[in-house]
mmCIF file of C-alpha atoms in Angstrom:
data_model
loop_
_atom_site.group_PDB
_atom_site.id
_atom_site.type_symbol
_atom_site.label_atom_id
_atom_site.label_comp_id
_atom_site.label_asym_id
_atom_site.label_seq_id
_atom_site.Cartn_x
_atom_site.Cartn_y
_atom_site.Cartn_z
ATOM 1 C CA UNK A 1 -17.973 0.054 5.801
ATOM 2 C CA UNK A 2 -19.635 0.350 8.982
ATOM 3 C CA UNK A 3 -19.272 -0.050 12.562
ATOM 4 C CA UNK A 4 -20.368 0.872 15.924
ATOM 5 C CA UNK A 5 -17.932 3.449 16.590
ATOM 6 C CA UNK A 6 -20.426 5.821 17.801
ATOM 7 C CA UNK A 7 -22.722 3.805 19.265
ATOM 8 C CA UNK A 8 -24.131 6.047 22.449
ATOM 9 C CA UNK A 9 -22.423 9.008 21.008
ATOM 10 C CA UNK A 10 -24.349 11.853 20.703
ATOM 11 C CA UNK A 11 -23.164 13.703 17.263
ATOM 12 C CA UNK A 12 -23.636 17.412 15.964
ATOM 13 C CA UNK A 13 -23.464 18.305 12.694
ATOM 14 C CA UNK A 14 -24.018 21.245 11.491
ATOM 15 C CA UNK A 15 -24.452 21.913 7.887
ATOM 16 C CA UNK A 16 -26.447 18.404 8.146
ATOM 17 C CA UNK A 17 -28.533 18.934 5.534
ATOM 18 C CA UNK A 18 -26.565 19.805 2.788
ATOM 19 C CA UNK A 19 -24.539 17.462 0.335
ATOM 20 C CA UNK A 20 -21.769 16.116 2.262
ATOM 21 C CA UNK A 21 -23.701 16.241 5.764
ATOM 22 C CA UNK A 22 -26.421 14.415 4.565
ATOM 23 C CA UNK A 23 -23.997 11.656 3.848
ATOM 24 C CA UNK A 24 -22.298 12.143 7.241
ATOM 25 C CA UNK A 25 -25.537 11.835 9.251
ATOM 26 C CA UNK A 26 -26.643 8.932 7.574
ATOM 27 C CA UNK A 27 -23.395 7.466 8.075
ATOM 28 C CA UNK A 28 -23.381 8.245 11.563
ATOM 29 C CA UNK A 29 -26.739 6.982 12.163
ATOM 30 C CA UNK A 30 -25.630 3.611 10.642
ATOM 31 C CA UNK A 31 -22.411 3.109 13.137
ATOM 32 C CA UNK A 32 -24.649 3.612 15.869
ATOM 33 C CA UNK A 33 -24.850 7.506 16.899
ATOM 34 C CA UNK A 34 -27.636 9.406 17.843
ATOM 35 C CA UNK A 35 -27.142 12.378 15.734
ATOM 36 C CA UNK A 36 -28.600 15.898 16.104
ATOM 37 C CA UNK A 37 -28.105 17.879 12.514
ATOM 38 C CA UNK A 38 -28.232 21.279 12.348
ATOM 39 C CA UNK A 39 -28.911 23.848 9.383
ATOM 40 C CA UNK A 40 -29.966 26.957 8.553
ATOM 41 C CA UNK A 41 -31.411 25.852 4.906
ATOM 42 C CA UNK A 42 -29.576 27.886 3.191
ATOM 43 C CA UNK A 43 -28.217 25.489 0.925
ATOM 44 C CA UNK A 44 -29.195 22.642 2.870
ATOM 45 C CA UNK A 45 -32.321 21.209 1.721
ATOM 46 C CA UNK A 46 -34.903 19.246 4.059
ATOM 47 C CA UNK A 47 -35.000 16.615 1.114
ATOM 48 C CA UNK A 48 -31.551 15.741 1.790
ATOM 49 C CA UNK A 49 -31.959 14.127 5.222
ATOM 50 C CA UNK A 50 -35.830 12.880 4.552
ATOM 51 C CA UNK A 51 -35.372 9.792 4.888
ATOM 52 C CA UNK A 52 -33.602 9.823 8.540
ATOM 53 C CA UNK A 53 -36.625 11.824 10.182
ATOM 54 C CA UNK A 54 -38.596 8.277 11.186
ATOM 55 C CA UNK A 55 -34.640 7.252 12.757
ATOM 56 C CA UNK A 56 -35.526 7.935 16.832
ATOM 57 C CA UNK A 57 -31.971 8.608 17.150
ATOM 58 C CA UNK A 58 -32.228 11.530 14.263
ATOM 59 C CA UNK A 59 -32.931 15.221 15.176
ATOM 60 C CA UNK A 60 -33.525 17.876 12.641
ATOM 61 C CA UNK A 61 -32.771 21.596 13.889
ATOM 62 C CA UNK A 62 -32.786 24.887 11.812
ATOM 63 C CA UNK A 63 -30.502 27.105 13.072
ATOM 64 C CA UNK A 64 -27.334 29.161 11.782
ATOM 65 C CA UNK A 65 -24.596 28.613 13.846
ATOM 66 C CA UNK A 66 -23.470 32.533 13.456
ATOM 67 C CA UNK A 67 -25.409 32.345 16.580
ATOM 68 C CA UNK A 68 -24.829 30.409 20.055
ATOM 69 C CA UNK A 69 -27.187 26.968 19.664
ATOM 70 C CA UNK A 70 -26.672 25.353 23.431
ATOM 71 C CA UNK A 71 -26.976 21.429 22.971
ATOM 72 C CA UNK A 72 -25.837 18.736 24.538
ATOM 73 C CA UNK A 73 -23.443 16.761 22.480
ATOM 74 C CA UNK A 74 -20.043 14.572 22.872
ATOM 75 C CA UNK A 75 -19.012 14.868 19.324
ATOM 76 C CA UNK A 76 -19.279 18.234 16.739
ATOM 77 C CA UNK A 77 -18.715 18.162 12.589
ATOM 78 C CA UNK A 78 -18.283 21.547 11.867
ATOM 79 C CA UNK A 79 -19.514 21.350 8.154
ATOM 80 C CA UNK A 80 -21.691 24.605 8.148
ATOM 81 C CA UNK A 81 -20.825 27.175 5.308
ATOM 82 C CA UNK A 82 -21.643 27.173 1.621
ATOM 83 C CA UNK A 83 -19.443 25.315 -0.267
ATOM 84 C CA UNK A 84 -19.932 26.238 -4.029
ATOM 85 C CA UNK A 85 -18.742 29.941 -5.406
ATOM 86 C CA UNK A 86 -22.280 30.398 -7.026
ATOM 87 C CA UNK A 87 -23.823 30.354 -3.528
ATOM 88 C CA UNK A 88 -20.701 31.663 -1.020
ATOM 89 C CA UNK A 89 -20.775 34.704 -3.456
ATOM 90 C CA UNK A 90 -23.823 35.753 -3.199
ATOM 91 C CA UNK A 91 -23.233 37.039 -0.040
ATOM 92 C CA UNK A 92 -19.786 37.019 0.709
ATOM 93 C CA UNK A 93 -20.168 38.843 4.474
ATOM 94 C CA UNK A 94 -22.327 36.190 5.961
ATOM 95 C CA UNK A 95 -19.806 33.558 3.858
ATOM 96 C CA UNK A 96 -17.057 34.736 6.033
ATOM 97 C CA UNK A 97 -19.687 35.336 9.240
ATOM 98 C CA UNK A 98 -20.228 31.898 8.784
ATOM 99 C CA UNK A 99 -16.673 31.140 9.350
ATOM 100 C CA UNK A 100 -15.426 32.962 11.664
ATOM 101 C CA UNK A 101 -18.842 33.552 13.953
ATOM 102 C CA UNK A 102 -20.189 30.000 13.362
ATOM 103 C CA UNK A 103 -16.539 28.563 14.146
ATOM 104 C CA UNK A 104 -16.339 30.680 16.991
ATOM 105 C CA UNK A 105 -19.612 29.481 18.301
ATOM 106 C CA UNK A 106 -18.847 26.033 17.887
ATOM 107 C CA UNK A 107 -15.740 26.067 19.436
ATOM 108 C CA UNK A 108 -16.817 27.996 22.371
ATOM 109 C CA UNK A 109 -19.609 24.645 22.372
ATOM 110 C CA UNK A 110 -17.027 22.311 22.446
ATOM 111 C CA UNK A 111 -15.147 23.962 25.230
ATOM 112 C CA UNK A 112 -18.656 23.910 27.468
ATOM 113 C CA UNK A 113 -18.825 20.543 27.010
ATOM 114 C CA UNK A 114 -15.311 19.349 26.420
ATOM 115 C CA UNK A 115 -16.336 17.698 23.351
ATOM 116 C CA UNK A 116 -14.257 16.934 20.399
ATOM 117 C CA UNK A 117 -14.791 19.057 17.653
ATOM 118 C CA UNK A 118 -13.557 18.927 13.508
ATOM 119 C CA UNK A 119 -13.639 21.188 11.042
ATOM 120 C CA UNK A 120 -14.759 20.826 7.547
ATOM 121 C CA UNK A 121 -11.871 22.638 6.018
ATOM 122 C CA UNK A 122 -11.175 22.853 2.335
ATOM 123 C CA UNK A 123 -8.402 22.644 -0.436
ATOM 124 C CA UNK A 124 -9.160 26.026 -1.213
ATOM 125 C CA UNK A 125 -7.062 27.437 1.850
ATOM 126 C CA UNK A 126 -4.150 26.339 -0.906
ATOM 127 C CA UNK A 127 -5.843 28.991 -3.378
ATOM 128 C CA UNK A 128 -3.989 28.946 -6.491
ATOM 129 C CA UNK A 129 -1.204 26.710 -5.512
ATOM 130 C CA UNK A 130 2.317 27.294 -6.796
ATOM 131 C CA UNK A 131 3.049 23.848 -4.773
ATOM 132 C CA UNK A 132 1.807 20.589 -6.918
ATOM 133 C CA UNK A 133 0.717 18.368 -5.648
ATOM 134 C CA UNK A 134 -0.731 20.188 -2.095
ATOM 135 C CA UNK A 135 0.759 18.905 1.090
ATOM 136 C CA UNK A 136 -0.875 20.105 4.260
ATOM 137 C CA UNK A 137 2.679 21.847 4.839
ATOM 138 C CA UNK A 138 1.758 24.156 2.365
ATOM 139 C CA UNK A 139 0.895 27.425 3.103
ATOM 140 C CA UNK A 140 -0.965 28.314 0.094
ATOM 141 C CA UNK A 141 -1.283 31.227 -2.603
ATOM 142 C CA UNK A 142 -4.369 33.128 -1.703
ATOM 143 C CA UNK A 143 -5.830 36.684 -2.982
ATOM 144 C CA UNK A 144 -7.147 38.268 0.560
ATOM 145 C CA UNK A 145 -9.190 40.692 -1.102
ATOM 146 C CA UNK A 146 -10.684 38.502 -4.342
ATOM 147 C CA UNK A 147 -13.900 37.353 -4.999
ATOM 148 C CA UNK A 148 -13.057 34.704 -3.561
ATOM 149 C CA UNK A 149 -11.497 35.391 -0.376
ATOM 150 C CA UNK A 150 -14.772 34.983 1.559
ATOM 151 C CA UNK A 151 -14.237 31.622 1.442
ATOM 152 C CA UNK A 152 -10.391 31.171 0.980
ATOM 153 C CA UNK A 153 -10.002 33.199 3.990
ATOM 154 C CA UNK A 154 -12.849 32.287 5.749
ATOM 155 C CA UNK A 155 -11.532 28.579 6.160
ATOM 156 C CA UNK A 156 -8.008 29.483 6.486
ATOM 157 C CA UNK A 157 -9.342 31.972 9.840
ATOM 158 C CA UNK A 158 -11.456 29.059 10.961
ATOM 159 C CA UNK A 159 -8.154 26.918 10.610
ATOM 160 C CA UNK A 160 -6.376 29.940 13.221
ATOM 161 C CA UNK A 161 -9.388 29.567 15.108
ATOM 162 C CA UNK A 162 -9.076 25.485 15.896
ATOM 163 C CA UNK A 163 -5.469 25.284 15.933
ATOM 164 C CA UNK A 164 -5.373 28.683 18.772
ATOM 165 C CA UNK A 165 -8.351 26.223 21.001
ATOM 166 C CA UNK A 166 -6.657 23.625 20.849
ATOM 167 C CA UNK A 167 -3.155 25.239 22.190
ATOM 168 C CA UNK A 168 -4.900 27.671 24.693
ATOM 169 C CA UNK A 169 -7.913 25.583 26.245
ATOM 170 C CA UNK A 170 -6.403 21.900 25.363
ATOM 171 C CA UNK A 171 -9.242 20.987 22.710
ATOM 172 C CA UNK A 172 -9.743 18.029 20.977
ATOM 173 C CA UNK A 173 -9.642 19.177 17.209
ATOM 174 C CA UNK A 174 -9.368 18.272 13.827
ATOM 175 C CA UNK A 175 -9.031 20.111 10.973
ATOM 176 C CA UNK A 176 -9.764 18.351 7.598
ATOM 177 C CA UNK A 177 -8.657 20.119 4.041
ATOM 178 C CA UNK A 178 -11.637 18.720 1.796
ATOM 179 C CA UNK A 179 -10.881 18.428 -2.161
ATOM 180 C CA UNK A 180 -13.756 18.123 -4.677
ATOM 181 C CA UNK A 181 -16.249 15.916 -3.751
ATOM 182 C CA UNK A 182 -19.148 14.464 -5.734
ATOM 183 C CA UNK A 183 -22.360 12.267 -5.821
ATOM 184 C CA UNK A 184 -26.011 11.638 -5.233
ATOM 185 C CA UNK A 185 -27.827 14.491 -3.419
ATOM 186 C CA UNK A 186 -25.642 17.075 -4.991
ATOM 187 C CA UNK A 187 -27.710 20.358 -5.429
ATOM 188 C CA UNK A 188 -28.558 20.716 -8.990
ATOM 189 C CA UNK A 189 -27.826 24.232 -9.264
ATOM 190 C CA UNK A 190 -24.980 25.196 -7.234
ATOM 191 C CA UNK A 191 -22.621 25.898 -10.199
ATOM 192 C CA UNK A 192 -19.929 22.911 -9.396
ATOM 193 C CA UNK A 193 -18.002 21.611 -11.985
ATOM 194 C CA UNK A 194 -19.215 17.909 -12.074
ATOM 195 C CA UNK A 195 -23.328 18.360 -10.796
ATOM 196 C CA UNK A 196 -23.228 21.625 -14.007
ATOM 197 C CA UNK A 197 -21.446 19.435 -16.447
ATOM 198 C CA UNK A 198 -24.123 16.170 -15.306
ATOM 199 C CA UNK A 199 -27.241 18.429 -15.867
ATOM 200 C CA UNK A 200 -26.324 20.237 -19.015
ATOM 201 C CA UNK A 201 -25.333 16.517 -20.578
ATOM 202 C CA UNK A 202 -28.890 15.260 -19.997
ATOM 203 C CA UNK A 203 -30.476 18.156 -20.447
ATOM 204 C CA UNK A 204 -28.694 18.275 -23.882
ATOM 205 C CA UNK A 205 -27.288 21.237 -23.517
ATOM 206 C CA UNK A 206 -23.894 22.735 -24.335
ATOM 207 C CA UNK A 207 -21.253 22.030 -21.587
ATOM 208 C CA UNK A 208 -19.415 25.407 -20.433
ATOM 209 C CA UNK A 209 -15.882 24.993 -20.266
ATOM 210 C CA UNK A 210 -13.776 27.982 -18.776
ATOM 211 C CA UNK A 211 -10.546 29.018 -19.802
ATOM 212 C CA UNK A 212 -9.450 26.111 -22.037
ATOM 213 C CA UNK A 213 -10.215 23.914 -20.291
ATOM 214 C CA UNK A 214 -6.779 22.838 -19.059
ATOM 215 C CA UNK A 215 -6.935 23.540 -15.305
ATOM 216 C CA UNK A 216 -7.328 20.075 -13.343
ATOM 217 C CA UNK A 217 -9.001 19.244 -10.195
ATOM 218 C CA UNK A 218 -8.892 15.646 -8.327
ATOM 219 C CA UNK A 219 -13.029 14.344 -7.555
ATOM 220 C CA UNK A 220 -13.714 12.340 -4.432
ATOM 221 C CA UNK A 221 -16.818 10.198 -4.433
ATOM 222 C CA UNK A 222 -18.371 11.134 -1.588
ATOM 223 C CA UNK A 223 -18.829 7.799 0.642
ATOM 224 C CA UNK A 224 -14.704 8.166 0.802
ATOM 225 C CA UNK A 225 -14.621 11.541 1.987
ATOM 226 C CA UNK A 226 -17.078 10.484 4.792
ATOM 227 C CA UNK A 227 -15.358 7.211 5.617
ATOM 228 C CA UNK A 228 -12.404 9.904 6.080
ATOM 229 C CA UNK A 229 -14.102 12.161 8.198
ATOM 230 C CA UNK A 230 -15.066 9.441 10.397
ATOM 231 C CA UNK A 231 -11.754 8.153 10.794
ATOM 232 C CA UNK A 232 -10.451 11.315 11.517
ATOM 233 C CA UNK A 233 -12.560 12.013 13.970
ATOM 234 C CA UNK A 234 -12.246 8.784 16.124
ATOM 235 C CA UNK A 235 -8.461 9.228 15.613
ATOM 236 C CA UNK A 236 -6.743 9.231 19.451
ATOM 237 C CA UNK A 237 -4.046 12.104 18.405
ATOM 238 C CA UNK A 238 -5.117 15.660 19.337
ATOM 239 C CA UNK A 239 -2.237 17.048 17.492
ATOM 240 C CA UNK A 240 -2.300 15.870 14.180
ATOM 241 C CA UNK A 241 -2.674 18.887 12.361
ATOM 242 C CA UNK A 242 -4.731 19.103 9.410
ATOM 243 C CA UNK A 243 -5.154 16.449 6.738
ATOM 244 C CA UNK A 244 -6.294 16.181 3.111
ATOM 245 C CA UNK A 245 -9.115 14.108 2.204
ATOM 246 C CA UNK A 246 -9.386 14.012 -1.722
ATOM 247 C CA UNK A 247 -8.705 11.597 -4.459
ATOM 248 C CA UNK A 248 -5.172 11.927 -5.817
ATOM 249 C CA UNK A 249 -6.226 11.289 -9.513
ATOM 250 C CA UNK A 250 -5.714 14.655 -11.383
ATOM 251 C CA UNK A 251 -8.326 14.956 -14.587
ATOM 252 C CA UNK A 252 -8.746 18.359 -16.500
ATOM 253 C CA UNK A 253 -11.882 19.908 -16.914
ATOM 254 C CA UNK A 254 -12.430 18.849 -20.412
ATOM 255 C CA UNK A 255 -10.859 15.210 -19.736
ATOM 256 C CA UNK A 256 -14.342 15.678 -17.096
ATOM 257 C CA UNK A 257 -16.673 16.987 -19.704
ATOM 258 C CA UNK A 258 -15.826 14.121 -21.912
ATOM 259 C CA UNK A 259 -16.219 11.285 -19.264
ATOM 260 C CA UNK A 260 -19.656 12.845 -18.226
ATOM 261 C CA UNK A 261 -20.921 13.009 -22.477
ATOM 262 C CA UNK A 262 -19.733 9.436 -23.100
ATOM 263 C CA UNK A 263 -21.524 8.092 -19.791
ATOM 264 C CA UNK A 264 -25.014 9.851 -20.248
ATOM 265 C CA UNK A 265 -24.972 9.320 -23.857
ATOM 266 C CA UNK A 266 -25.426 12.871 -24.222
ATOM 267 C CA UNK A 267 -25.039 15.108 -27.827
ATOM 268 C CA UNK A 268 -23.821 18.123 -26.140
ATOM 269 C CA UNK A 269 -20.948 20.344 -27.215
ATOM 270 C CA UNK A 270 -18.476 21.789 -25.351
ATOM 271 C CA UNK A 271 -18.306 25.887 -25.433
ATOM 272 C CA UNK A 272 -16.162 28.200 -23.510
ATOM 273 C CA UNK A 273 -16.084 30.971 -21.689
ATOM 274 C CA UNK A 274 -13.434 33.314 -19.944
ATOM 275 C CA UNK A 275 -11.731 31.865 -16.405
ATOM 276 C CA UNK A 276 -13.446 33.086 -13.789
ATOM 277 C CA UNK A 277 -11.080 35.471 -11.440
ATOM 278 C CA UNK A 278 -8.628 33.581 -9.430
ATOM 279 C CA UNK A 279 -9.375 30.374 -10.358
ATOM 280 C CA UNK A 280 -6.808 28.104 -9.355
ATOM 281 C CA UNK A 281 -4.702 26.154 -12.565
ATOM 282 C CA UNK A 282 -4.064 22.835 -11.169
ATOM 283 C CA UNK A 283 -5.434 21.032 -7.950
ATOM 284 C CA UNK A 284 -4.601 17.990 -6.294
ATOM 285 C CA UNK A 285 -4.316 16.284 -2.939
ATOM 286 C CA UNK A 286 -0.872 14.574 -1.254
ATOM 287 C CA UNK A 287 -2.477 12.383 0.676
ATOM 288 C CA UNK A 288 0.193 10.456 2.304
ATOM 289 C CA UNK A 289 -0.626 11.858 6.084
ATOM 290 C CA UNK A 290 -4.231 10.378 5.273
ATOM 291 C CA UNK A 291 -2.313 7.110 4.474
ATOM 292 C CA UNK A 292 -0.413 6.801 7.380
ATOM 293 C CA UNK A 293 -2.383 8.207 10.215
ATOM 294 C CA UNK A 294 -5.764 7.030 9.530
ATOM 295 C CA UNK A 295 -5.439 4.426 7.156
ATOM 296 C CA UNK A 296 -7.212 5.767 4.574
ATOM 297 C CA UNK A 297 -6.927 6.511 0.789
ATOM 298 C CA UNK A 298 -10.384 6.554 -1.791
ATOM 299 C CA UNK A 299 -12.029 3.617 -3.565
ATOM 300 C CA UNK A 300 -14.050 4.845 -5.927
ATOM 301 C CA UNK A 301 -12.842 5.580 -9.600
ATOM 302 C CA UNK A 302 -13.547 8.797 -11.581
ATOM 303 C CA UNK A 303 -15.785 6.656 -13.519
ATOM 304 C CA UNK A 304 -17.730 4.327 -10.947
ATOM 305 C CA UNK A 305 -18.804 7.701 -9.195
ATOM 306 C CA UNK A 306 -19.784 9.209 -11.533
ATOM 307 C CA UNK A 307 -22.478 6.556 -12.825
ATOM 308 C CA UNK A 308 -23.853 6.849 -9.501
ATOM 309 C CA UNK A 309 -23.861 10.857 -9.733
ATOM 310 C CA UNK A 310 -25.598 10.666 -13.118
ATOM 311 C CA UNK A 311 -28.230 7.600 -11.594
ATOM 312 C CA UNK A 312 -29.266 9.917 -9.093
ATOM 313 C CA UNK A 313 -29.501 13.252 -11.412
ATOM 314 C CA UNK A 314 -32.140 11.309 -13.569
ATOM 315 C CA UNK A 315 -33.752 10.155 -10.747
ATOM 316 C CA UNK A 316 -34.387 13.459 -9.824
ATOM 317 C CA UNK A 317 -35.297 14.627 -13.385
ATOM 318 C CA UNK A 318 -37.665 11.995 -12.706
ATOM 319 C CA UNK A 319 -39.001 13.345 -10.143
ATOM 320 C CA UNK A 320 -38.227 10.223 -8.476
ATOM 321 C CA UNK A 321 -34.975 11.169 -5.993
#
């Protein structure tokens, strides 16, 4: 769906270029905004947003937003930080840098221009949830000092960050609590559970299950989680709080495994290997705030996404994506 929401509206995103802002910027673009995107390429990827560079209202910027960027803009996505452990783990200071500083910056944007800002939050400010499923009153089971916690915390201080703008200098925020996402433009290698389980299956090789393979997560196809964001962000309510955008179907890892070998045909086995440290049991979003303020709840089965995931993969094994 579609509209001209935004028409006029001048839109930052940053984090443009990766897997969920590409998707957002295109999006944008198609309900009318002009739309500046902004990325460092750190796990963005030029590819991603390729074929919006011939849009006259489409800007391309590198820049990492643990620095001051001074733009003129009405709207901000805040979607800038990597996403995937693989890649926030590598270098956990500039994880939680990105954060905190890039949050900061942002925010201090938004205050310039009195623009209305949202955050690209996550599910893991829940960490491993004792609460099932998570309701955005939940205050979550974190380990401040894991491997992890350059994330976990990260979002959870960028959280403090929007919330404390909004009370002290009257912002306009959101705050949305992403849960797995998935589809095209994925990056091959970032070591999520559906885009690793997709390439080993057509690759032929053996799908890595860890733990046994029990723990559950809930998979959004990613044209929901953007009709979400939109709607969040064109919500009138500056006080809303933050909301969880995720699919409320629960699947375990090796229910996953299976769907992906019996839709790409594939031979692979399933091995295992020990759970990772404070990797959370059970995930899954209450989405009932999404219901009622915004209207919104997903549309596209475990299944139907993931045919479209595995399309694009082998496009891309192709060469052709």
């Amino acid at each position: 769906m579609t509209t001209n929401r935004f028409r006029r509206t001048r839109v930052l995103v940053t984090g443009g270029a990766g897997f969920v802002g590409s998707h957002l910027c295109e999006r944008l673009l198609a309900d009318g905004a002009e739309v500046l995107c902004l990325d460092n390429f750190y796990t963005g990827r030029r590819e991603t947003v390729a074929h919006l560079l011939d849009n006259p209202r489409f800007e391309l910027m590198r820049h990492d937003v643990t620095f001051p960027v001074y733009v003129e803009v009405d709207r901000i996505f805040n979607l800038a930080c990597p996403a995937s452990p693989i890649h926030y783990q590598k270098d956990p200071v500039q994880t939680l840098k990105t954060s905190v500083h890039g949050s900061i910056n942002m925010l201090g944007l938004a205050k310039r221009l009195r623009a209305r800002i949202l955050q690209a939050s996550t599910s893991e400010v829940y960490g491993d949830p004792i609460e099932h499923p998570q309701k955005e009153s939940y205050w979550g089971n974190v380990n401040p000092i894991g491997t992890r916690a350059c994330y976990d915390e990260g979002k959870r201080a960028a959280e403090t960050l929007f919330m404390d703008y909004h009370r002290q200098h009257k912002l306009s925020v959101r705050v949305a609590r992403i849960f797995n996402t998935y589809g095209p433009r994925m990056h091959p290698n970032d070591g999520r559970v559906v885009s690793n389980f997709i390439v080993q299956a057509l690759e032929g090789e053996p799908i890595t299950l860890y733990g046994d393979g029990s723990q559950t997560r809930s998979f959004c196809y990613v044209d929901d989680l953007v009709e979400g964001l939109v709607r969040l962000m064109d919500h009138p309510d500056d006080d809303i709080g933050p909301v969880n955008l995720g699919n409320p179907g629960e699947f375990s890892m090796r229910e996953l495994a299976e769907k992906v070998i019996t839709l790409t045909g594939s031979s692979s086995r399933l091995v295992h290997r020990p759970l990772p440290e404070d990797d959370p049991k059970r995930r899954s979003p209450d989405i009932d705030r999404a219901k009622a303020l915004l209207g919104w709840s997903p549309k596209v089965d475990l299944e139907a996404g993931l045919e479209k995931a595995i399309a694009w993969f082998k496009r891309l094994r192709e060469g052709e994506a």
